[in-house]
CSV table of C-alpha atoms and ligand atoms in Angstrom, one decimal:
chain,number,residue,atom,x,y,z
A,1,UNK,CA,90.0,82.4,20.9
A,2,UNK,CA,90.3,85.9,20.9
A,3,UNK,CA,87.5,86.6,23.2
A,4,UNK,CA,89.3,83.7,26.0
A,5,UNK,CA,93.0,85.9,25.1
A,6,UNK,CA,90.7,89.1,26.1
A,7,UNK,CA,89.3,87.7,29.0
A,8,UNK,CA,92.5,86.6,29.8
A,9,UNK,CA,94.6,89.7,29.7
A,10,UNK,CA,91.8,91.9,30.9
A,11,UNK,CA,91.8,89.7,34.5
A,12,UNK,CA,95.7,90.1,33.9
A,13,UNK,CA,95.4,93.9,34.6
A,14,UNK,CA,93.1,94.1,37.2
A,15,UNK,CA,90.2,94.8,35.0
A,16,UNK,CA,86.8,95.3,35.2
A,17,UNK,CA,84.4,95.0,31.8
A,18,UNK,CA,83.5,98.6,32.8
A,19,UNK,CA,87.3,99.7,33.0
A,20,UNK,CA,88.4,98.2,30.4
A,21,UNK,CA,85.2,99.5,27.9
A,22,UNK,CA,86.6,103.0,29.5
A,23,UNK,CA,90.1,102.6,28.4
A,24,UNK,CA,88.7,102.0,24.9
A,25,UNK,CA,86.0,104.3,24.4
A,26,UNK,CA,83.4,101.2,24.2
A,27,UNK,CA,80.3,100.0,26.0
A,28,UNK,CA,81.1,97.0,28.0
A,29,UNK,CA,78.1,95.3,26.1
A,30,UNK,CA,80.1,95.3,23.3
A,31,UNK,CA,84.2,93.8,25.0
A,32,UNK,CA,81.5,91.5,26.5
A,33,UNK,CA,80.3,90.4,23.5
A,34,UNK,CA,84.3,89.9,22.1
A,35,UNK,CA,84.8,87.9,25.2
A,36,UNK,CA,82.2,85.7,24.7
A,37,UNK,CA,83.2,85.7,20.7
A,38,UNK,CA,79.7,86.7,19.8
A,39,UNK,CA,81.1,89.4,17.9
A,40,UNK,CA,84.7,89.5,16.1
A,41,UNK,CA,86.6,93.4,17.2
A,42,UNK,CA,88.2,94.9,14.0
A,43,UNK,CA,91.9,95.3,13.7
A,44,UNK,CA,91.4,98.8,15.0
A,45,UNK,CA,89.5,97.5,18.3
A,46,UNK,CA,92.3,95.1,18.7
A,47,UNK,CA,95.2,97.5,18.3
A,48,UNK,CA,93.6,99.8,20.9
A,49,UNK,CA,92.6,97.1,23.3
A,50,UNK,CA,96.5,95.7,23.0
A,51,UNK,CA,97.6,99.1,24.0
A,52,UNK,CA,95.5,99.2,27.1
A,53,UNK,CA,95.9,95.6,27.9
A,54,UNK,CA,99.6,95.7,26.9
A,55,UNK,CA,100.2,92.5,25.0
A,56,UNK,CA,101.1,92.4,21.2
A,57,UNK,CA,98.0,92.6,18.9
A,58,UNK,CA,99.5,88.8,18.2
A,59,UNK,CA,99.0,87.8,21.4
A,60,UNK,CA,95.4,87.4,20.4
A,61,UNK,CA,96.4,84.9,17.5
A,62,UNK,CA,97.8,82.5,19.9
A,63,UNK,CA,96.8,78.9,19.4
A,64,UNK,CA,97.3,77.1,22.2
A,65,UNK,CA,95.3,77.7,25.7
A,66,UNK,CA,96.6,75.3,28.3
A,67,UNK,CA,95.1,75.4,31.5
A,68,UNK,CA,96.6,75.4,35.2
A,69,UNK,CA,95.7,72.4,36.5
A,70,UNK,CA,96.3,71.1,40.7
A,71,UNK,CA,96.8,75.1,41.3
A,72,UNK,CA,99.0,74.9,45.2
A,73,UNK,CA,99.6,78.2,46.7
A,74,UNK,CA,101.7,78.2,50.3
A,75,UNK,CA,100.0,80.5,51.1
A,76,UNK,CA,96.6,80.5,50.1
A,77,UNK,CA,94.4,82.2,52.0
A,78,UNK,CA,96.1,85.5,52.0
A,79,UNK,CA,96.2,86.9,48.8
A,80,UNK,CA,92.5,88.3,47.8
A,81,UNK,CA,91.0,86.4,44.8
A,82,UNK,CA,91.4,89.1,42.3
A,83,UNK,CA,94.7,89.1,42.5
A,84,UNK,CA,95.3,85.7,42.5
A,85,UNK,CA,93.1,85.4,39.5
A,86,UNK,CA,95.7,88.3,37.8
A,87,UNK,CA,99.3,86.4,39.0
A,88,UNK,CA,97.7,82.9,37.1
A,89,UNK,CA,96.5,85.1,33.5
A,90,UNK,CA,100.2,87.1,34.0
A,91,UNK,CA,101.6,83.0,34.7
A,92,UNK,CA,99.6,81.4,32.0
A,93,UNK,CA,100.7,84.4,29.1
A,94,UNK,CA,104.4,82.8,29.8
A,95,UNK,CA,103.8,79.7,30.2
A,96,UNK,CA,101.8,79.9,26.5
A,97,UNK,CA,105.0,81.6,25.0
A,98,UNK,CA,107.1,79.0,26.6
A,99,UNK,CA,104.9,75.7,25.0
A,100,UNK,CA,104.6,77.9,21.9
A,101,UNK,CA,108.8,78.1,21.5
A,102,UNK,CA,109.0,74.5,22.5
A,103,UNK,CA,106.9,73.0,20.3
A,104,UNK,CA,108.6,74.9,17.5
A,105,UNK,CA,111.4,72.2,17.9
A,106,UNK,CA,111.2,69.1,16.2
A,107,UNK,CA,111.9,66.7,19.2
A,108,UNK,CA,111.2,68.2,22.8
A,109,UNK,CA,114.6,69.9,23.6
A,110,UNK,CA,113.5,69.6,26.9
A,111,UNK,CA,113.4,66.7,29.7
A,112,UNK,CA,110.2,65.4,31.1
A,113,UNK,CA,109.5,65.9,34.0
A,114,UNK,CA,109.6,62.2,36.1
A,115,UNK,CA,110.7,61.4,39.8
A,116,UNK,CA,113.4,60.3,40.4
A,117,UNK,CA,113.6,56.3,40.4
A,118,UNK,CA,114.0,54.6,43.7
A,119,UNK,CA,112.6,57.1,46.0
A,120,UNK,CA,110.8,54.7,49.0
A,121,UNK,CA,107.2,54.1,48.1
A,122,UNK,CA,106.1,55.1,52.2
A,123,UNK,CA,107.6,58.3,53.7
A,124,UNK,CA,106.7,58.0,57.5
A,125,UNK,CA,109.9,60.1,59.2
A,126,UNK,CA,112.2,63.0,58.4
A,127,UNK,CA,114.7,60.7,58.2
A,128,UNK,CA,112.9,59.1,55.0
A,129,UNK,CA,112.9,62.6,53.8
A,130,UNK,CA,116.5,63.9,54.2
A,131,UNK,CA,117.0,60.3,52.6
A,132,UNK,CA,114.8,60.6,49.5
A,133,UNK,CA,116.6,64.6,49.5
A,134,UNK,CA,120.2,63.1,48.7
A,135,UNK,CA,118.3,60.6,46.5
A,136,UNK,CA,117.1,63.4,44.0
A,137,UNK,CA,120.7,65.1,44.6
A,138,UNK,CA,122.5,61.7,43.1
A,139,UNK,CA,120.2,61.9,40.7
A,140,UNK,CA,120.6,64.4,39.2
A,141,UNK,CA,124.4,64.5,40.1
A,142,UNK,CA,124.9,67.3,43.1
A,143,UNK,CA,126.9,65.4,45.0
A,144,UNK,CA,127.4,67.8,47.9
A,145,UNK,CA,128.1,70.7,46.7
A,146,UNK,CA,126.0,73.7,47.0
A,147,UNK,CA,123.5,74.2,43.9
A,148,UNK,CA,124.9,77.7,42.3
A,149,UNK,CA,122.0,77.8,39.6
A,150,UNK,CA,119.0,76.0,41.0
A,151,UNK,CA,116.3,76.5,38.2
A,152,UNK,CA,118.3,75.8,35.6
A,153,UNK,CA,118.7,72.6,37.7
A,154,UNK,CA,114.8,72.2,37.7
A,155,UNK,CA,114.2,73.3,34.3
A,156,UNK,CA,116.8,70.7,33.3
A,157,UNK,CA,115.0,68.3,34.6
A,158,UNK,CA,111.6,69.3,33.1
A,159,UNK,CA,110.4,71.3,35.3
A,160,UNK,CA,109.1,74.5,34.4
A,161,UNK,CA,110.4,77.3,36.5
A,162,UNK,CA,108.2,81.2,35.8
A,163,UNK,CA,108.9,84.7,37.4
A,164,UNK,CA,106.3,87.7,38.5
A,165,UNK,CA,107.1,90.9,39.8
A,166,UNK,CA,105.7,89.8,43.4
A,167,UNK,CA,106.6,93.1,44.6
A,168,UNK,CA,102.5,93.9,44.9
A,169,UNK,CA,102.3,91.1,46.9
A,170,UNK,CA,104.8,90.6,49.8
A,171,UNK,CA,101.8,87.8,50.5
A,172,UNK,CA,102.7,85.5,47.8
A,173,UNK,CA,104.7,82.4,48.5
A,174,UNK,CA,105.2,80.8,45.7
A,175,UNK,CA,102.8,78.5,43.3
A,176,UNK,CA,103.4,74.8,42.0
A,177,UNK,CA,100.6,73.5,39.3
A,178,UNK,CA,100.6,71.2,36.2
A,179,UNK,CA,99.8,72.1,32.7
A,180,UNK,CA,99.2,69.5,30.6
A,181,UNK,CA,100.9,67.2,33.2
A,182,UNK,CA,103.7,69.3,33.0
A,183,UNK,CA,104.2,70.6,36.4
A,184,UNK,CA,105.2,74.2,36.9
A,185,UNK,CA,107.2,76.1,39.9
A,186,UNK,CA,106.3,80.5,39.9
A,187,UNK,CA,108.5,82.5,42.2
A,188,UNK,CA,109.3,86.3,42.4
A,189,UNK,CA,111.6,87.6,40.7
A,190,UNK,CA,112.3,90.3,43.3
A,191,UNK,CA,112.5,87.7,46.1
A,192,UNK,CA,115.9,87.5,47.2
A,193,UNK,CA,117.9,84.5,46.6
A,194,UNK,CA,117.5,82.5,49.8
A,195,UNK,CA,113.9,83.1,49.8
A,196,UNK,CA,113.5,81.8,45.8
A,197,UNK,CA,115.9,79.2,46.7
A,198,UNK,CA,113.8,77.9,49.6
A,199,UNK,CA,110.3,78.0,47.6
A,200,UNK,CA,111.5,76.1,44.9
A,201,UNK,CA,113.1,73.4,46.8
A,202,UNK,CA,109.8,73.5,48.6
A,203,UNK,CA,107.9,72.9,45.7
A,204,UNK,CA,110.4,70.3,43.9
A,205,UNK,CA,109.7,68.5,47.8
A,206,UNK,CA,105.8,68.3,46.7
A,207,UNK,CA,106.6,66.7,43.2
A,208,UNK,CA,108.9,64.3,44.8
A,209,UNK,CA,107.1,63.2,47.4
A,210,UNK,CA,103.3,62.9,46.5
A,211,UNK,CA,101.8,60.7,47.3
A,212,UNK,CA,104.3,59.0,49.5
A,213,UNK,CA,103.7,60.3,53.1
A,214,UNK,CA,102.1,58.7,55.7
A,215,UNK,CA,98.9,59.7,57.3
A,216,UNK,CA,100.5,61.2,60.2
A,217,UNK,CA,103.4,63.5,58.1
A,218,UNK,CA,102.1,66.8,57.2
A,219,UNK,CA,103.2,67.5,54.2
A,220,UNK,CA,104.2,71.3,54.2
A,221,UNK,CA,106.7,70.7,57.0
A,222,UNK,CA,107.6,67.6,55.3
A,223,UNK,CA,108.2,69.9,52.0
A,224,UNK,CA,110.2,72.6,54.1
A,225,UNK,CA,111.8,69.5,55.9
A,226,UNK,CA,112.9,68.7,52.2
A,227,UNK,CA,113.9,72.1,51.2
A,228,UNK,CA,116.5,72.4,53.6
A,229,UNK,CA,117.9,69.1,52.6
A,230,UNK,CA,117.7,69.3,49.3
A,231,UNK,CA,119.6,72.9,49.9
A,232,UNK,CA,122.1,71.2,51.6
A,233,UNK,CA,122.7,67.8,52.5
A,234,UNK,CA,123.3,67.0,56.4
A,235,UNK,CA,126.7,65.4,55.2
A,236,UNK,CA,127.9,69.3,54.0
A,237,UNK,CA,126.4,70.3,57.8
A,238,UNK,CA,128.1,67.9,59.6
A,239,UNK,CA,131.5,68.9,57.0
A,240,UNK,CA,130.6,72.3,57.6
A,241,UNK,CA,129.1,73.2,61.3
A,242,UNK,CA,130.8,69.4,62.9
A,243,UNK,CA,128.3,67.0,64.6
A,244,UNK,CA,127.2,68.5,67.8
A,245,UNK,CA,127.7,72.0,69.0
A,246,UNK,CA,126.9,73.9,72.3
A,247,UNK,CA,126.5,77.3,69.8
A,248,UNK,CA,127.1,78.8,66.7
A,249,UNK,CA,127.9,82.1,65.7
A,250,UNK,CA,125.9,83.8,63.6
A,251,UNK,CA,129.2,84.7,61.3
A,252,UNK,CA,129.0,81.1,60.5
A,253,UNK,CA,126.1,81.0,59.4
A,254,UNK,CA,125.8,84.1,57.2
A,255,UNK,CA,129.1,82.3,55.5
A,256,UNK,CA,127.3,78.9,54.8
A,257,UNK,CA,123.9,80.9,53.4
A,258,UNK,CA,126.9,82.4,51.1
A,259,UNK,CA,128.1,79.5,50.0
A,260,UNK,CA,125.0,77.3,50.4
A,261,UNK,CA,122.1,79.8,49.3
A,262,UNK,CA,120.2,79.2,52.0
A,263,UNK,CA,118.6,81.5,55.0
A,264,UNK,CA,120.4,81.7,58.3
A,265,UNK,CA,116.9,81.3,59.0
A,266,UNK,CA,116.4,78.1,57.9
A,267,UNK,CA,119.9,76.9,58.6
A,268,UNK,CA,119.1,77.4,62.3
A,269,UNK,CA,115.9,74.7,61.8
A,270,UNK,CA,118.7,72.2,60.0
A,271,UNK,CA,121.2,72.6,62.7
A,272,UNK,CA,118.5,71.7,65.3
A,273,UNK,CA,116.9,69.1,62.9
A,274,UNK,CA,120.0,67.0,62.0
A,275,UNK,CA,120.9,67.0,66.1
A,276,UNK,CA,123.8,69.4,66.4
A,277,UNK,CA,122.3,72.0,68.3
A,278,UNK,CA,119.3,71.4,70.9
A,279,UNK,CA,115.8,72.9,70.1
A,280,UNK,CA,116.3,75.0,72.9
A,281,UNK,CA,119.2,76.8,70.9
A,282,UNK,CA,117.6,77.5,68.0
A,283,UNK,CA,114.3,78.7,69.7
A,284,UNK,CA,116.3,80.8,71.7
A,285,UNK,CA,118.3,82.1,68.1
A,286,UNK,CA,114.5,82.4,66.5
A,287,UNK,CA,113.2,84.0,69.0
A,288,UNK,CA,116.6,86.7,68.7
A,289,UNK,CA,116.0,86.6,65.0
A,290,UNK,CA,112.7,88.1,65.2
A,291,UNK,CA,113.4,90.0,67.9
A,292,UNK,CA,116.4,91.9,65.8
A,293,UNK,CA,113.4,91.4,62.1
A,294,UNK,CA,115.9,89.1,61.0
A,295,UNK,CA,112.8,86.8,60.4
A,296,UNK,CA,111.9,89.7,57.8
A,297,UNK,CA,115.2,90.8,56.2
A,298,UNK,CA,118.6,89.1,57.1
A,299,UNK,CA,121.2,90.6,58.2
A,300,UNK,CA,124.1,91.4,55.2
A,301,UNK,CA,123.8,91.8,51.8
A,302,UNK,CA,121.0,89.6,50.1
A,303,UNK,CA,121.6,86.7,48.3
A,304,UNK,CA,121.7,87.2,44.7
A,305,UNK,CA,118.6,86.3,42.7
A,306,UNK,CA,118.2,83.6,40.7
A,307,UNK,CA,118.4,83.7,37.0
A,308,UNK,CA,116.0,81.5,34.9
A,309,UNK,CA,118.2,80.7,31.5
A,310,UNK,CA,116.7,78.3,29.6
A,311,UNK,CA,113.6,80.9,28.1
A,312,UNK,CA,116.2,82.8,26.4
A,313,UNK,CA,118.8,79.9,25.2
A,314,UNK,CA,115.6,77.8,23.1
A,315,UNK,CA,114.9,81.2,21.9
A,316,UNK,CA,118.5,82.2,20.2
A,317,UNK,CA,118.7,78.3,19.9
A,318,UNK,CA,115.3,78.5,17.9
A,319,UNK,CA,116.6,81.3,16.2
A,320,UNK,CA,120.2,80.2,14.8
A,321,UNK,CA,118.1,76.9,13.3
A,322,UNK,CA,116.0,79.3,11.1
A,323,UNK,CA,112.7,78.0,13.7
A,324,UNK,CA,111.6,81.5,14.0
A,325,UNK,CA,113.0,84.8,12.4
A,326,UNK,CA,114.0,87.7,14.5
A,327,UNK,CA,110.7,89.2,15.0
A,328,UNK,CA,108.7,85.8,16.4
A,329,UNK,CA,111.9,86.0,18.9
A,330,UNK,CA,111.3,89.4,19.7
A,331,UNK,CA,107.8,89.3,20.7
A,332,UNK,CA,108.3,85.4,22.2
A,333,UNK,CA,110.5,87.2,24.5
A,334,UNK,CA,107.9,90.6,24.5
A,335,UNK,CA,110.7,93.2,23.7
A,336,UNK,CA,111.1,95.6,21.2
A,337,UNK,CA,112.7,94.3,18.1
A,338,UNK,CA,115.2,96.5,17.9
A,339,UNK,CA,116.1,96.0,21.2
A,340,UNK,CA,116.7,92.3,20.3
A,341,UNK,CA,118.6,93.1,17.5
A,342,UNK,CA,121.0,94.7,19.8
A,343,UNK,CA,121.3,91.9,22.1
A,344,UNK,CA,121.4,89.4,19.1
A,345,UNK,CA,124.6,91.6,18.2
A,346,UNK,CA,125.9,91.0,21.8
A,347,UNK,CA,125.8,95.5,22.2
A,348,UNK,CA,125.8,96.8,25.5
A,349,UNK,CA,123.3,94.4,27.3
A,350,UNK,CA,122.9,91.5,29.3
A,351,UNK,CA,121.1,89.0,29.3
A,352,UNK,CA,118.8,88.1,31.8
A,353,UNK,CA,115.2,88.0,32.9
A,354,UNK,CA,112.9,88.5,29.9
A,355,UNK,CA,110.5,85.7,30.5
B,401,ZN,ZN1,104.1,74.0,49.5
């Protein structure tokens, strides 16, 4: 158990056996023996390892060991393998803590994911993708209004969302996977909110459309279409922009972005896909976006980042019901006990992003 965890934490830091050995003052052969579980490290060594690997000592003793299944990256090939491994291991640690926490509850505190009932068995055109997105919105009682907290909406329906610091990887574009049959989605914690939301909605598309798409439909394009339709359904676009336009002011798109949390670029596609503007208009605007660099960074204040709440809520729920004590709660949230206690007492800290 310790060996596997050691291996994972080392990979998460992007260290070779030799790098780690050097930093804790041991031979690489000794580290290898720990990882292969031929030798159990002493507690002194574990303390040194935990410091270098930036984990708490308890990390080495956790019992569960999930595996990521069916991993899908949106831009799989563009990240170096080493970095992908590090992302996986970083996520795995969050997943472990999440599962450990949920296991403390006598009955599962969250719904199990299941595709929405009544979705068409075969989806063979774009119209049907619009329909699927609307069926999901209806089933989740989202109506036609903007979705203020997309992460919470997903988590409430059994899709666990995890965040990683993706500053180092401009090319990392989200990850969808399954662990013990439970769907998970990973997004960058520091992306603008509209990028996070598009990724989340796109990955939701994969989950809802899996096994339904006709041969001729490209799954990635289908999921992009689903994402747009899920973030701003047809009826809302028509209501906001009108059914037929010869031109749309950029300011209109900016206002709509603020309201629905979908990028201006995404709205260009949405307006074209719903036949509000001509394909030529959209292409011309897309060129304009590229010329101005808006395809990389859109103008104006970025849409606020999504904040996950469920993990922290569950920690405090478990604490209130005495499933755990403060030190376990602090360990799960990976913050020092004193900081956790202050947070618990609502002393000058804002609850956020410790997942
Ligand atoms: Zn995809």
